[in-house]
mmCIF file of C-alpha atoms and ligand atoms in Angstrom:
data_model
loop_
_atom_site.group_PDB
_atom_site.id
_atom_site.type_symbol
_atom_site.label_atom_id
_atom_site.label_comp_id
_atom_site.label_asym_id
_atom_site.label_seq_id
_atom_site.Cartn_x
_atom_site.Cartn_y
_atom_site.Cartn_z
ATOM 1 C CA MET A 1 10.158 42.440 -31.736
ATOM 2 C CA LEU A 2 10.032 38.844 -30.527
ATOM 3 C CA LYS A 3 7.001 36.746 -31.511
ATOM 4 C CA ASN A 4 7.653 34.267 -28.689
ATOM 5 C CA ASP A 5 9.113 35.933 -25.592
ATOM 6 C CA LEU A 6 7.838 33.358 -23.045
ATOM 7 C CA ILE A 7 11.347 32.627 -21.733
ATOM 8 C CA LEU A 8 12.161 36.302 -21.230
ATOM 9 C CA ARG A 9 8.887 36.872 -19.403
ATOM 10 C CA ALA A 10 9.367 33.774 -17.242
ATOM 11 C CA ALA A 11 12.940 34.909 -16.441
ATOM 12 C CA ARG A 12 11.677 38.306 -15.267
ATOM 13 C CA GLY A 13 8.856 36.792 -13.227
ATOM 14 C CA GLU A 14 6.099 38.099 -15.501
ATOM 15 C CA LYS A 15 2.913 36.269 -16.433
ATOM 16 C CA VAL A 16 3.148 33.430 -18.981
ATOM 17 C CA GLU A 17 0.442 31.373 -20.718
ATOM 18 C CA ARG A 18 2.431 28.145 -20.295
ATOM 19 C CA THR A 19 5.827 26.996 -19.031
ATOM 20 C CA PRO A 20 8.532 27.709 -21.620
ATOM 21 C CA VAL A 21 11.162 25.089 -22.494
ATOM 22 C CA TRP A 22 14.638 24.765 -24.004
ATOM 23 C CA LEU A 23 17.287 22.087 -23.466
ATOM 24 C CA MET A 24 20.958 22.223 -22.652
ATOM 25 C CA ARG A 25 22.889 20.647 -25.589
ATOM 26 C CA GLN A 26 19.832 20.941 -27.843
ATOM 27 C CA ALA A 27 22.252 21.992 -30.624
ATOM 28 C CA GLY A 28 24.173 18.758 -30.750
ATOM 29 C CA ARG A 29 24.608 15.156 -31.623
ATOM 30 C CA ILE A 30 21.070 13.965 -30.877
ATOM 31 C CA LEU A 31 20.092 15.574 -34.176
ATOM 32 C CA PRO A 32 21.150 13.718 -37.373
ATOM 33 C CA GLU A 33 20.812 17.128 -39.029
ATOM 34 C CA TYR A 34 23.567 18.453 -36.695
ATOM 35 C CA ARG A 35 25.885 15.557 -37.496
ATOM 36 C CA LYS A 36 25.463 16.272 -41.199
ATOM 37 C CA VAL A 37 26.493 19.911 -40.863
ATOM 38 C CA ARG A 38 29.370 18.972 -38.543
ATOM 39 C CA GLU A 39 30.870 16.796 -41.307
ATOM 40 C CA LYS A 40 31.400 19.921 -43.382
ATOM 41 C CA ALA A 41 33.960 21.290 -40.893
ATOM 42 C CA LYS A 42 37.513 19.979 -40.541
ATOM 43 C CA ASP A 43 37.103 19.515 -36.786
ATOM 44 C CA PHE A 44 35.134 20.799 -33.799
ATOM 45 C CA VAL A 45 37.195 23.992 -33.349
ATOM 46 C CA ALA A 46 36.850 24.851 -37.054
ATOM 47 C CA PHE A 47 33.101 24.207 -36.750
ATOM 48 C CA VAL A 48 32.783 26.599 -33.801
ATOM 49 C CA LYS A 49 34.801 29.232 -35.709
ATOM 50 C CA ASN A 50 32.588 29.087 -38.789
ATOM 51 C CA PRO A 51 29.716 31.563 -38.214
ATOM 52 C CA GLU A 52 27.538 30.208 -41.062
ATOM 53 C CA LEU A 53 27.722 26.590 -39.859
ATOM 54 C CA ALA A 54 27.365 27.619 -36.194
ATOM 55 C CA ALA A 55 24.285 29.688 -37.052
ATOM 56 C CA GLU A 56 22.746 26.801 -39.001
ATOM 57 C CA VAL A 57 22.975 24.305 -36.125
ATOM 58 C CA THR A 58 21.851 26.933 -33.604
ATOM 59 C CA ILE A 59 18.549 27.265 -35.447
ATOM 60 C CA GLN A 60 18.003 23.530 -36.093
ATOM 61 C CA PRO A 61 16.426 22.738 -32.688
ATOM 62 C CA VAL A 62 13.995 25.658 -33.081
ATOM 63 C CA ASP A 63 12.758 24.236 -36.397
ATOM 64 C CA ILE A 64 13.019 20.525 -35.557
ATOM 65 C CA LEU A 65 12.199 20.331 -31.828
ATOM 66 C CA GLY A 66 10.049 23.446 -31.363
ATOM 67 C CA VAL A 67 11.938 24.821 -28.343
ATOM 68 C CA ASP A 68 11.138 28.310 -27.005
ATOM 69 C CA ALA A 69 14.726 29.591 -27.337
ATOM 70 C CA ALA A 70 17.825 29.025 -29.423
ATOM 71 C CA ILE A 71 21.198 28.638 -27.701
ATOM 72 C CA LEU A 72 24.230 29.699 -29.646
ATOM 73 C CA PHE A 73 26.288 26.768 -30.908
ATOM 74 C CA SER A 74 29.775 27.394 -29.537
ATOM 75 C CA ASP A 75 31.782 26.193 -26.556
ATOM 76 C CA ILE A 76 32.843 27.611 -23.200
ATOM 77 C CA LEU A 77 36.488 26.893 -24.182
ATOM 78 C CA VAL A 78 36.668 29.754 -26.681
ATOM 79 C CA ILE A 79 37.707 31.977 -23.731
ATOM 80 C CA PRO A 80 40.944 30.133 -22.852
ATOM 81 C CA GLU A 81 41.778 30.153 -26.550
ATOM 82 C CA ALA A 82 41.232 33.921 -26.804
ATOM 83 C CA MET A 83 43.451 34.362 -23.719
ATOM 84 C CA GLY A 84 46.292 32.396 -25.364
ATOM 85 C CA LEU A 85 45.576 28.725 -24.631
ATOM 86 C CA PRO A 86 44.313 26.938 -27.747
ATOM 87 C CA TYR A 87 42.303 23.710 -27.371
ATOM 88 C CA LYS A 88 41.442 20.679 -29.471
ATOM 89 C CA MET A 89 38.332 18.553 -29.129
ATOM 90 C CA ILE A 90 39.314 14.894 -29.259
ATOM 91 C CA GLU A 91 36.557 12.639 -30.595
ATOM 92 C CA ALA A 92 34.822 10.621 -27.850
ATOM 93 C CA LYS A 93 37.241 12.040 -25.251
ATOM 94 C CA GLY A 94 36.696 15.759 -24.918
ATOM 95 C CA PRO A 95 38.844 18.881 -24.771
ATOM 96 C CA TYR A 96 42.635 18.855 -24.755
ATOM 97 C CA PHE A 97 45.010 21.788 -24.157
ATOM 98 C CA ALA A 98 48.624 21.299 -25.326
ATOM 99 C CA LYS A 99 49.733 24.097 -22.956
ATOM 100 C CA THR A 100 48.363 24.477 -19.434
ATOM 101 C CA VAL A 101 48.863 27.152 -16.786
ATOM 102 C CA ARG A 102 50.702 26.313 -13.572
ATOM 103 C CA THR A 103 53.167 29.145 -12.803
ATOM 104 C CA GLU A 104 53.109 32.898 -12.199
ATOM 105 C CA LYS A 105 54.892 33.517 -15.529
ATOM 106 C CA GLU A 106 52.274 31.465 -17.358
ATOM 107 C CA VAL A 107 49.436 33.436 -15.784
ATOM 108 C CA GLU A 108 51.178 36.725 -16.589
ATOM 109 C CA ARG A 109 51.601 35.713 -20.218
ATOM 110 C CA LEU A 110 47.845 35.234 -20.699
ATOM 111 C CA ARG A 111 45.960 38.164 -22.101
ATOM 112 C CA VAL A 112 42.573 39.534 -21.100
ATOM 113 C CA ALA A 113 40.315 38.749 -24.052
ATOM 114 C CA VAL A 114 38.272 41.535 -25.586
ATOM 115 C CA GLY A 115 35.068 41.206 -27.622
ATOM 116 C CA ASP A 116 36.950 41.593 -30.923
ATOM 117 C CA ASP A 117 38.996 38.442 -30.249
ATOM 118 C CA LEU A 118 35.772 36.489 -30.522
ATOM 119 C CA SER A 119 34.285 38.160 -33.588
ATOM 120 C CA TYR A 120 33.453 34.718 -35.046
ATOM 121 C CA VAL A 121 31.003 34.330 -32.136
ATOM 122 C CA THR A 122 29.444 37.773 -32.507
ATOM 123 C CA ASP A 123 29.208 37.215 -36.284
ATOM 124 C CA ALA A 124 27.342 33.945 -35.631
ATOM 125 C CA ILE A 125 24.984 35.762 -33.225
ATOM 126 C CA LYS A 126 24.179 38.377 -35.859
ATOM 127 C CA LEU A 127 23.469 35.683 -38.465
ATOM 128 C CA VAL A 128 21.240 33.734 -36.051
ATOM 129 C CA LYS A 129 19.269 36.842 -35.084
ATOM 130 C CA LYS A 130 18.686 37.672 -38.729
ATOM 131 C CA GLU A 131 17.641 34.142 -39.593
ATOM 132 C CA LEU A 132 15.398 33.739 -36.519
ATOM 133 C CA ASN A 133 13.689 36.993 -37.388
ATOM 134 C CA GLY A 134 12.144 37.310 -33.932
ATOM 135 C CA ARG A 135 10.725 33.757 -33.734
ATOM 136 C CA VAL A 136 12.313 33.004 -30.343
ATOM 137 C CA PRO A 137 14.995 34.617 -28.139
ATOM 138 C CA LEU A 138 18.674 33.694 -28.486
ATOM 139 C CA ILE A 139 20.628 32.557 -25.429
ATOM 140 C CA GLY A 140 24.306 33.546 -25.294
ATOM 141 C CA PHE A 141 26.621 31.873 -22.775
ATOM 142 C CA SER A 142 29.984 31.490 -21.140
ATOM 143 C CA GLY A 143 31.585 29.179 -18.617
ATOM 144 C CA ALA A 144 31.835 30.392 -15.032
ATOM 145 C CA PRO A 145 35.400 31.528 -14.225
ATOM 146 C CA TRP A 146 35.988 28.544 -11.898
ATOM 147 C CA THR A 147 35.005 26.005 -14.590
ATOM 148 C CA ILE A 148 37.219 27.732 -17.185
ATOM 149 C CA PHE A 149 40.091 27.873 -14.633
ATOM 150 C CA ALA A 150 39.630 24.137 -14.032
ATOM 151 C CA TYR A 151 40.129 23.308 -17.735
ATOM 152 C CA MET A 152 43.052 25.741 -18.106
ATOM 153 C CA ILE A 153 44.980 24.228 -15.185
ATOM 154 C CA GLU A 154 44.028 20.619 -15.795
ATOM 155 C CA GLY A 155 44.469 20.715 -19.572
ATOM 156 C CA SER A 156 41.522 18.377 -20.190
ATOM 157 C CA GLY A 157 38.352 17.096 -18.617
ATOM 158 C CA SER A 158 38.732 15.257 -15.310
ATOM 159 C CA LYS A 159 36.557 13.509 -12.733
ATOM 160 C CA THR A 160 38.249 15.246 -9.803
ATOM 161 C CA PHE A 161 40.012 18.325 -11.246
ATOM 162 C CA SER A 162 42.674 17.597 -8.645
ATOM 163 C CA GLN A 163 45.366 19.728 -10.366
ATOM 164 C CA ALA A 164 43.056 22.735 -10.450
ATOM 165 C CA LYS A 165 42.108 22.195 -6.788
ATOM 166 C CA LYS A 166 45.769 21.726 -5.888
ATOM 167 C CA MET A 167 46.404 25.265 -7.177
ATOM 168 C CA LEU A 168 43.629 26.628 -4.907
ATOM 169 C CA TYR A 169 45.335 25.068 -1.853
ATOM 170 C CA THR A 170 48.978 25.684 -2.782
ATOM 171 C CA ASN A 171 48.781 29.113 -4.394
ATOM 172 C CA PRO A 172 45.524 30.921 -3.626
ATOM 173 C CA ALA A 173 46.979 34.301 -4.654
ATOM 174 C CA LEU A 174 47.930 33.017 -8.109
ATOM 175 C CA SER A 175 44.544 31.293 -8.358
ATOM 176 C CA HIS A 176 42.819 34.609 -7.684
ATOM 177 C CA SER A 177 44.884 36.461 -10.246
ATOM 178 C CA LEU A 178 44.055 33.884 -12.929
ATOM 179 C CA LEU A 179 40.362 33.861 -11.932
ATOM 180 C CA GLN A 180 40.306 37.655 -12.203
ATOM 181 C CA LYS A 181 41.820 37.560 -15.708
ATOM 182 C CA ILE A 182 39.242 34.975 -16.781
ATOM 183 C CA THR A 183 36.451 37.055 -15.214
ATOM 184 C CA ASP A 184 37.522 40.244 -17.015
ATOM 185 C CA SER A 185 37.729 38.313 -20.300
ATOM 186 C CA THR A 186 34.289 36.809 -19.697
ATOM 187 C CA ILE A 187 32.718 40.194 -18.947
ATOM 188 C CA ASN A 188 34.130 41.585 -22.206
ATOM 189 C CA TYR A 189 32.912 38.499 -24.060
ATOM 190 C CA LEU A 190 29.376 38.505 -22.650
ATOM 191 C CA LYS A 191 28.992 42.240 -23.235
ATOM 192 C CA ALA A 192 29.987 41.690 -26.861
ATOM 193 C CA GLN A 193 27.398 38.881 -27.119
ATOM 194 C CA VAL A 194 24.651 41.145 -25.757
ATOM 195 C CA ALA A 195 25.754 44.016 -28.006
ATOM 196 C CA ALA A 196 25.518 41.590 -30.985
ATOM 197 C CA GLY A 197 21.962 40.577 -30.050
ATOM 198 C CA ALA A 198 21.924 37.814 -27.405
ATOM 199 C CA ASP A 199 18.598 38.158 -25.550
ATOM 200 C CA LEU A 200 19.641 36.373 -22.379
ATOM 201 C CA ILE A 201 22.806 34.832 -20.985
ATOM 202 C CA GLN A 202 23.538 31.534 -19.247
ATOM 203 C CA ILE A 203 26.673 31.044 -17.147
ATOM 204 C CA PHE A 204 27.687 27.353 -16.934
ATOM 205 C CA ASP A 205 29.550 26.316 -13.776
ATOM 206 C CA SER A 206 29.776 22.652 -14.744
ATOM 207 C CA TRP A 207 32.468 21.791 -12.176
ATOM 208 C CA ALA A 208 31.011 23.645 -9.185
ATOM 209 C CA GLY A 209 30.460 20.319 -7.440
ATOM 210 C CA VAL A 210 34.147 19.506 -6.898
ATOM 211 C CA LEU A 211 34.548 22.460 -4.487
ATOM 212 C CA SER A 212 33.646 22.694 -0.806
ATOM 213 C CA PRO A 213 30.991 25.285 0.131
ATOM 214 C CA GLU A 214 33.685 27.612 1.508
ATOM 215 C CA GLN A 215 35.879 27.250 -1.578
ATOM 216 C CA TYR A 216 32.845 27.755 -3.760
ATOM 217 C CA ASN A 217 32.167 31.153 -2.180
ATOM 218 C CA GLU A 218 35.768 32.251 -2.431
ATOM 219 C CA PHE A 219 36.816 30.898 -5.834
ATOM 220 C CA SER A 220 33.594 30.750 -7.815
ATOM 221 C CA LEU A 221 30.603 32.748 -6.575
ATOM 222 C CA LYS A 222 32.696 35.859 -6.028
ATOM 223 C CA TYR A 223 33.583 35.935 -9.726
ATOM 224 C CA ILE A 224 30.108 34.971 -11.000
ATOM 225 C CA SER A 225 28.868 37.864 -8.891
ATOM 226 C CA GLN A 226 31.300 40.272 -10.624
ATOM 227 C CA ILE A 227 29.986 39.121 -13.997
ATOM 228 C CA CYS A 228 26.340 39.628 -12.973
ATOM 229 C CA ASP A 229 27.138 43.088 -11.565
ATOM 230 C CA ALA A 230 29.018 44.097 -14.699
ATOM 231 C CA LEU A 231 26.183 42.996 -16.993
ATOM 232 C CA LYS A 232 23.521 44.625 -14.815
ATOM 233 C CA GLY A 233 23.930 48.324 -14.339
ATOM 234 C CA ASN A 234 27.614 48.241 -15.284
ATOM 235 C CA LYS A 235 28.743 48.571 -11.675
ATOM 236 C CA GLY A 236 31.737 46.292 -12.285
ATOM 237 C CA ASN A 237 32.631 48.378 -15.278
ATOM 238 C CA LYS A 238 33.004 51.615 -13.337
ATOM 239 C CA GLU A 239 35.149 49.894 -10.732
ATOM 240 C CA ASN A 240 37.319 48.383 -13.405
ATOM 241 C CA ILE A 241 37.826 51.699 -15.149
ATOM 242 C CA LYS A 242 38.752 53.313 -11.825
ATOM 243 C CA ASN A 243 41.241 50.525 -11.081
ATOM 244 C CA ASN A 244 42.652 50.663 -14.609
ATOM 245 C CA ASN A 245 41.597 47.102 -15.371
ATOM 246 C CA PRO A 246 41.573 46.142 -19.025
ATOM 247 C CA ILE A 247 37.826 45.757 -19.252
ATOM 248 C CA SER A 248 36.196 46.968 -22.437
ATOM 249 C CA PRO A 249 34.308 50.226 -21.997
ATOM 250 C CA ILE A 250 31.013 49.284 -23.678
ATOM 251 C CA LEU A 251 28.751 51.181 -21.316
ATOM 252 C CA HIS A 252 25.398 51.011 -22.994
ATOM 253 C CA ILE A 253 24.216 47.464 -23.475
ATOM 254 C CA PRO A 254 20.657 46.450 -22.622
ATOM 255 C CA SER A 255 20.228 44.682 -19.290
ATOM 256 C CA VAL A 256 19.339 41.099 -20.270
ATOM 257 C CA PRO A 257 18.230 38.249 -17.968
ATOM 258 C CA ILE A 258 21.042 36.079 -16.591
ATOM 259 C CA ILE A 259 20.728 32.355 -15.822
ATOM 260 C CA VAL A 260 23.310 30.738 -13.518
ATOM 261 C CA PHE A 261 23.750 26.962 -13.684
ATOM 262 C CA ALA A 262 26.080 25.490 -11.059
ATOM 263 C CA LYS A 263 26.040 21.714 -11.502
ATOM 264 C CA ASP A 264 26.045 19.733 -8.227
ATOM 265 C CA ALA A 265 26.245 22.925 -6.124
ATOM 266 C CA PHE A 266 23.273 21.998 -3.929
ATOM 267 C CA PHE A 267 25.212 23.482 -0.989
ATOM 268 C CA ALA A 268 25.378 26.919 -2.623
ATOM 269 C CA ARG A 269 21.712 27.493 -3.414
ATOM 270 C CA LYS A 270 21.106 29.959 -0.582
ATOM 271 C CA GLU A 271 24.225 31.985 -1.412
ATOM 272 C CA MET A 272 23.309 31.958 -5.094
ATOM 273 C CA SER A 273 20.006 33.649 -4.296
ATOM 274 C CA LYS A 274 22.047 36.807 -3.509
ATOM 275 C CA LEU A 275 23.475 37.014 -7.037
ATOM 276 C CA LYS A 276 22.207 39.719 -9.351
ATOM 277 C CA CYS A 277 20.912 37.059 -11.709
ATOM 278 C CA ASP A 278 17.315 36.363 -12.700
ATOM 279 C CA VAL A 279 17.287 32.576 -12.997
ATOM 280 C CA ILE A 280 18.950 29.712 -11.134
ATOM 281 C CA SER A 281 19.169 26.429 -12.996
ATOM 282 C CA LEU A 282 18.809 23.251 -10.915
ATOM 283 C CA ASP A 283 20.164 19.793 -11.615
ATOM 284 C CA TRP A 284 18.063 16.677 -10.890
ATOM 285 C CA THR A 285 19.665 16.043 -7.501
ATOM 286 C CA MET A 286 18.150 19.244 -6.134
ATOM 287 C CA ASP A 287 14.718 18.895 -4.566
ATOM 288 C CA ILE A 288 12.346 21.409 -6.163
ATOM 289 C CA ALA A 289 10.426 22.532 -3.043
ATOM 290 C CA GLU A 290 13.593 22.723 -0.968
ATOM 291 C CA SER A 291 15.316 24.762 -3.697
ATOM 292 C CA ARG A 292 12.406 27.179 -3.854
ATOM 293 C CA SER A 293 12.507 27.682 -0.112
ATOM 294 C CA LEU A 294 16.301 28.199 -0.081
ATOM 295 C CA ILE A 295 16.293 30.555 -3.069
ATOM 296 C CA GLY A 296 13.067 32.397 -2.276
ATOM 297 C CA SER A 297 10.443 33.776 -4.621
ATOM 298 C CA GLY A 298 12.604 36.517 -6.132
ATOM 299 C CA LYS A 299 14.185 34.332 -8.790
ATOM 300 C CA THR A 300 12.986 32.066 -11.582
ATOM 301 C CA LEU A 301 14.041 28.413 -11.364
ATOM 302 C CA GLN A 302 15.111 26.399 -14.397
ATOM 303 C CA GLY A 303 15.346 22.646 -14.856
ATOM 304 C CA ASN A 304 15.534 19.966 -13.754
ATOM 305 C CA ALA A 305 14.628 16.611 -15.350
ATOM 306 C CA ASP A 306 17.281 13.893 -15.354
ATOM 307 C CA PRO A 307 18.404 13.514 -18.993
ATOM 308 C CA CYS A 308 18.221 9.723 -18.449
ATOM 309 C CA LEU A 309 14.441 10.034 -18.027
ATOM 310 C CA LEU A 310 14.398 10.426 -21.819
ATOM 311 C CA TYR A 311 15.583 6.829 -22.224
ATOM 312 C CA SER A 312 12.228 5.622 -20.795
ATOM 313 C CA ASP A 313 8.886 4.850 -22.395
ATOM 314 C CA LYS A 314 6.729 7.788 -23.370
ATOM 315 C CA SER A 315 4.163 7.042 -20.660
ATOM 316 C CA ILE A 316 6.879 7.416 -18.023
ATOM 317 C CA ILE A 317 8.325 10.532 -19.653
ATOM 318 C CA LYS A 318 4.849 12.098 -19.596
ATOM 319 C CA ARG A 319 4.137 11.128 -15.988
ATOM 320 C CA GLU A 320 7.495 12.369 -14.656
ATOM 321 C CA THR A 321 7.493 15.554 -16.731
ATOM 322 C CA GLU A 322 4.025 16.538 -15.522
ATOM 323 C CA LYS A 323 5.072 15.739 -11.951
ATOM 324 C CA MET A 324 8.048 18.085 -12.391
ATOM 325 C CA LEU A 325 5.887 20.868 -13.848
ATOM 326 C CA ARG A 326 3.444 20.632 -10.923
ATOM 327 C CA ALA A 327 6.285 20.686 -8.396
ATOM 328 C CA PHE A 328 7.662 23.916 -9.866
ATOM 329 C CA GLY A 329 4.189 25.427 -10.219
ATOM 330 C CA SER A 330 2.900 27.929 -12.744
ATOM 331 C CA LYS A 331 5.080 30.835 -11.658
ATOM 332 C CA ARG A 332 8.730 31.552 -12.385
ATOM 333 C CA HIS A 333 9.773 28.294 -14.048
ATOM 334 C CA ILE A 334 11.668 27.579 -17.272
ATOM 335 C CA ALA A 335 11.548 23.850 -18.074
ATOM 336 C CA ASN A 336 14.849 22.202 -18.985
ATOM 337 C CA LEU A 337 16.945 19.176 -18.087
ATOM 338 C CA GLY A 338 19.240 19.081 -15.070
ATOM 339 C CA HIS A 339 22.248 18.956 -17.451
ATOM 340 C CA GLY A 340 22.839 18.499 -21.182
ATOM 341 C CA LEU A 341 21.256 15.855 -23.426
ATOM 342 C CA TYR A 342 23.345 12.731 -23.952
ATOM 343 C CA PRO A 343 24.178 12.037 -27.605
ATOM 344 C CA ASP A 344 22.426 8.630 -27.673
ATOM 345 C CA ILE A 345 19.035 9.927 -26.533
ATOM 346 C CA GLU A 346 16.435 9.458 -29.291
ATOM 347 C CA LYS A 347 15.316 12.625 -31.009
ATOM 348 C CA ASP A 348 11.705 11.401 -30.945
ATOM 349 C CA LYS A 349 11.773 11.125 -27.125
ATOM 350 C CA VAL A 350 13.292 14.602 -26.852
ATOM 351 C CA LYS A 351 10.504 16.016 -29.008
ATOM 352 C CA PHE A 352 7.925 14.161 -26.897
ATOM 353 C CA PHE A 353 9.366 15.694 -23.696
ATOM 354 C CA ILE A 354 9.174 19.187 -25.227
ATOM 355 C CA ASP A 355 5.619 18.645 -26.518
ATOM 356 C CA THR A 356 4.489 17.342 -23.111
ATOM 357 C CA ILE A 357 5.671 20.607 -21.550
ATOM 358 C CA LYS A 358 4.139 22.782 -24.268
ATOM 359 C CA GLU A 359 0.749 21.038 -24.010
ATOM 360 C CA PHE A 360 0.551 21.089 -20.203
ATOM 361 C CA ARG A 361 -1.765 23.635 -18.541
ATOM 362 C CA PHE A 362 -2.196 24.262 -14.825
HETATM 363 O O1 1CP B 1 31.654 16.938 -31.691
HETATM 364 C C1 1CP B 1 30.721 17.283 -30.980
HETATM 365 O O2 1CP B 1 29.623 17.492 -31.453
HETATM 366 C C2 1CP B 1 31.119 17.393 -29.543
HETATM 367 C C3 1CP B 1 30.058 17.650 -28.543
HETATM 368 C C4 1CP B 1 30.000 19.113 -28.106
HETATM 369 C C5 1CP B 1 28.980 20.029 -28.400
HETATM 370 C C6 1CP B 1 27.737 19.795 -29.207
HETATM 371 C C7 1CP B 1 30.982 19.791 -27.340
HETATM 372 C C8 1CP B 1 32.255 19.228 -26.861
HETATM 373 N N1 1CP B 1 30.556 21.088 -27.169
HETATM 374 C C9 1CP B 1 29.345 21.277 -27.799
HETATM 375 C C10 1CP B 1 28.587 22.530 -27.875
HETATM 376 C C11 1CP B 1 28.317 23.235 -26.607
HETATM 377 N N2 1CP B 1 29.122 23.243 -25.505
HETATM 378 C C12 1CP B 1 27.225 24.082 -26.388
HETATM 379 C C13 1CP B 1 26.230 24.426 -27.489
HETATM 380 C C14 1CP B 1 24.878 24.782 -27.256
HETATM 381 C C15 1CP B 1 23.928 23.748 -26.710
HETATM 382 O O3 1CP B 1 23.897 23.559 -25.461
HETATM 383 O O4 1CP B 1 23.144 23.203 -27.462
HETATM 384 C C16 1CP B 1 27.339 24.561 -25.068
HETATM 385 C C17 1CP B 1 26.405 25.466 -24.316
HETATM 386 C C18 1CP B 1 28.536 24.022 -24.538
HETATM 387 C C19 1CP B 1 29.062 24.352 -23.201
HETATM 388 C C20 1CP B 1 30.104 23.490 -22.599
HETATM 389 N N3 1CP B 1 31.215 22.965 -23.175
HETATM 390 C C21 1CP B 1 30.142 23.147 -21.222
HETATM 391 C C22 1CP B 1 29.136 23.614 -20.205
HETATM 392 C C23 1CP B 1 27.921 22.781 -20.216
HETATM 393 C C24 1CP B 1 28.066 21.377 -19.721
HETATM 394 O O5 1CP B 1 27.855 20.473 -20.517
HETATM 395 O O6 1CP B 1 28.395 21.207 -18.526
HETATM 396 C C25 1CP B 1 31.281 22.356 -20.998
HETATM 397 C C26 1CP B 1 31.749 21.761 -19.684
HETATM 398 C C27 1CP B 1 31.966 22.252 -22.233
HETATM 399 C C28 1CP B 1 33.220 21.535 -22.500
HETATM 400 C C29 1CP B 1 32.993 20.436 -23.448
HETATM 401 N N4 1CP B 1 32.747 20.634 -24.786
HETATM 402 C C30 1CP B 1 32.540 19.419 -25.409
HETATM 403 C C31 1CP B 1 32.649 18.398 -24.408
HETATM 404 C C32 1CP B 1 32.545 16.920 -24.663
HETATM 405 C C33 1CP B 1 32.886 19.057 -23.189
HETATM 406 C C34 1CP B 1 32.962 18.403 -21.800
HETATM 407 C C35 1CP B 1 34.237 17.696 -21.584
HETATM 408 C C36 1CP B 1 34.447 17.163 -20.184
HETATM 409 O O7 1CP B 1 33.894 16.087 -19.876
HETATM 410 O O8 1CP B 1 35.157 17.796 -19.415
#
């Protein structure tokens, strides 16, 4: 039993006493305590693969910042690695893949990941759940297939992801077959996370904003939709079994709330309202009232303060945070930032932002 289930209730549209809050990248470099644990691992990938260390930094923001949920410390890039494309995290630069995928042969060679390939993640989830002992829910996550595809083709981060987009234009059939392999892997992975104890799931589509609305429907939303369907009611599962797809046959996992975060995809908000997800996460460029009217009242909204707000004085943080809470209203809102915390934001300001939300009453 969870002692604090505010986020789960808010996600399902049930009554809450106050707006719940957690922050993207709360388990990260803004905490000196995180940096200390990180030093114990050889590098970022070794850190992610160590369930004890991953569990420790997952719980830190619950103890130190007082957030209403933990998010598993891991990375979206564990999926390419499980499919056969290992990555490195280069300090101050970001991810780097020695091998990328550009040809039919290279797509064929990739495997569909199954839950067991990522047992270091499910082991970390089990440790976190034990250690949390019901204090707050645990959020599991994955990248959206498009965002994972973008890293696998590009081989690193990019401002434009022009190589990944080039593949969409020059070989849409190959693009679809790679996206399908990533989607099947992601479904297996998320099911394993839920089976291990994740209480809700967030899908990060960090590079949604480089696509046109039409491309977004065809190359991203279609696959996010398959993931939502497979996690809810196992519809995708039955279809996959019928079509002999290599999807893992875990049929009985609880149906957990799903949050979809598509950064910069202001153009897709109406389409996203048709997904079988419970929560849509907004970035700070998306007007709150307009988003509510496009998405309707059937979903919870999450977000959407600009992380840079947390560089300001406390009086401004308080004023802007309360303005945001009023704009979302008392129903169906989970407070968060519009994207992850930046590493140089002061921990004290982050705590102040969280406390402002927790103390606010309508
Ligand atoms: O050494 C470090 O500490 C590196 C910083 C770091 C951290 C703390 C990276 C490198 N990843 C993470 C953890 C992480 N990544 C979490 C943990 C939980 C939490 O939010 O607290 C999560 C959810 C992610 C997800 C992730 N990784 C995304 C999606 C969210 C987003 O930020 O848009 C993406 C795009 C990545 C790739 C990635 N990992 C790390 C970096 C620097 C990047 C982005 C690189 C780029 O610019 O393309």
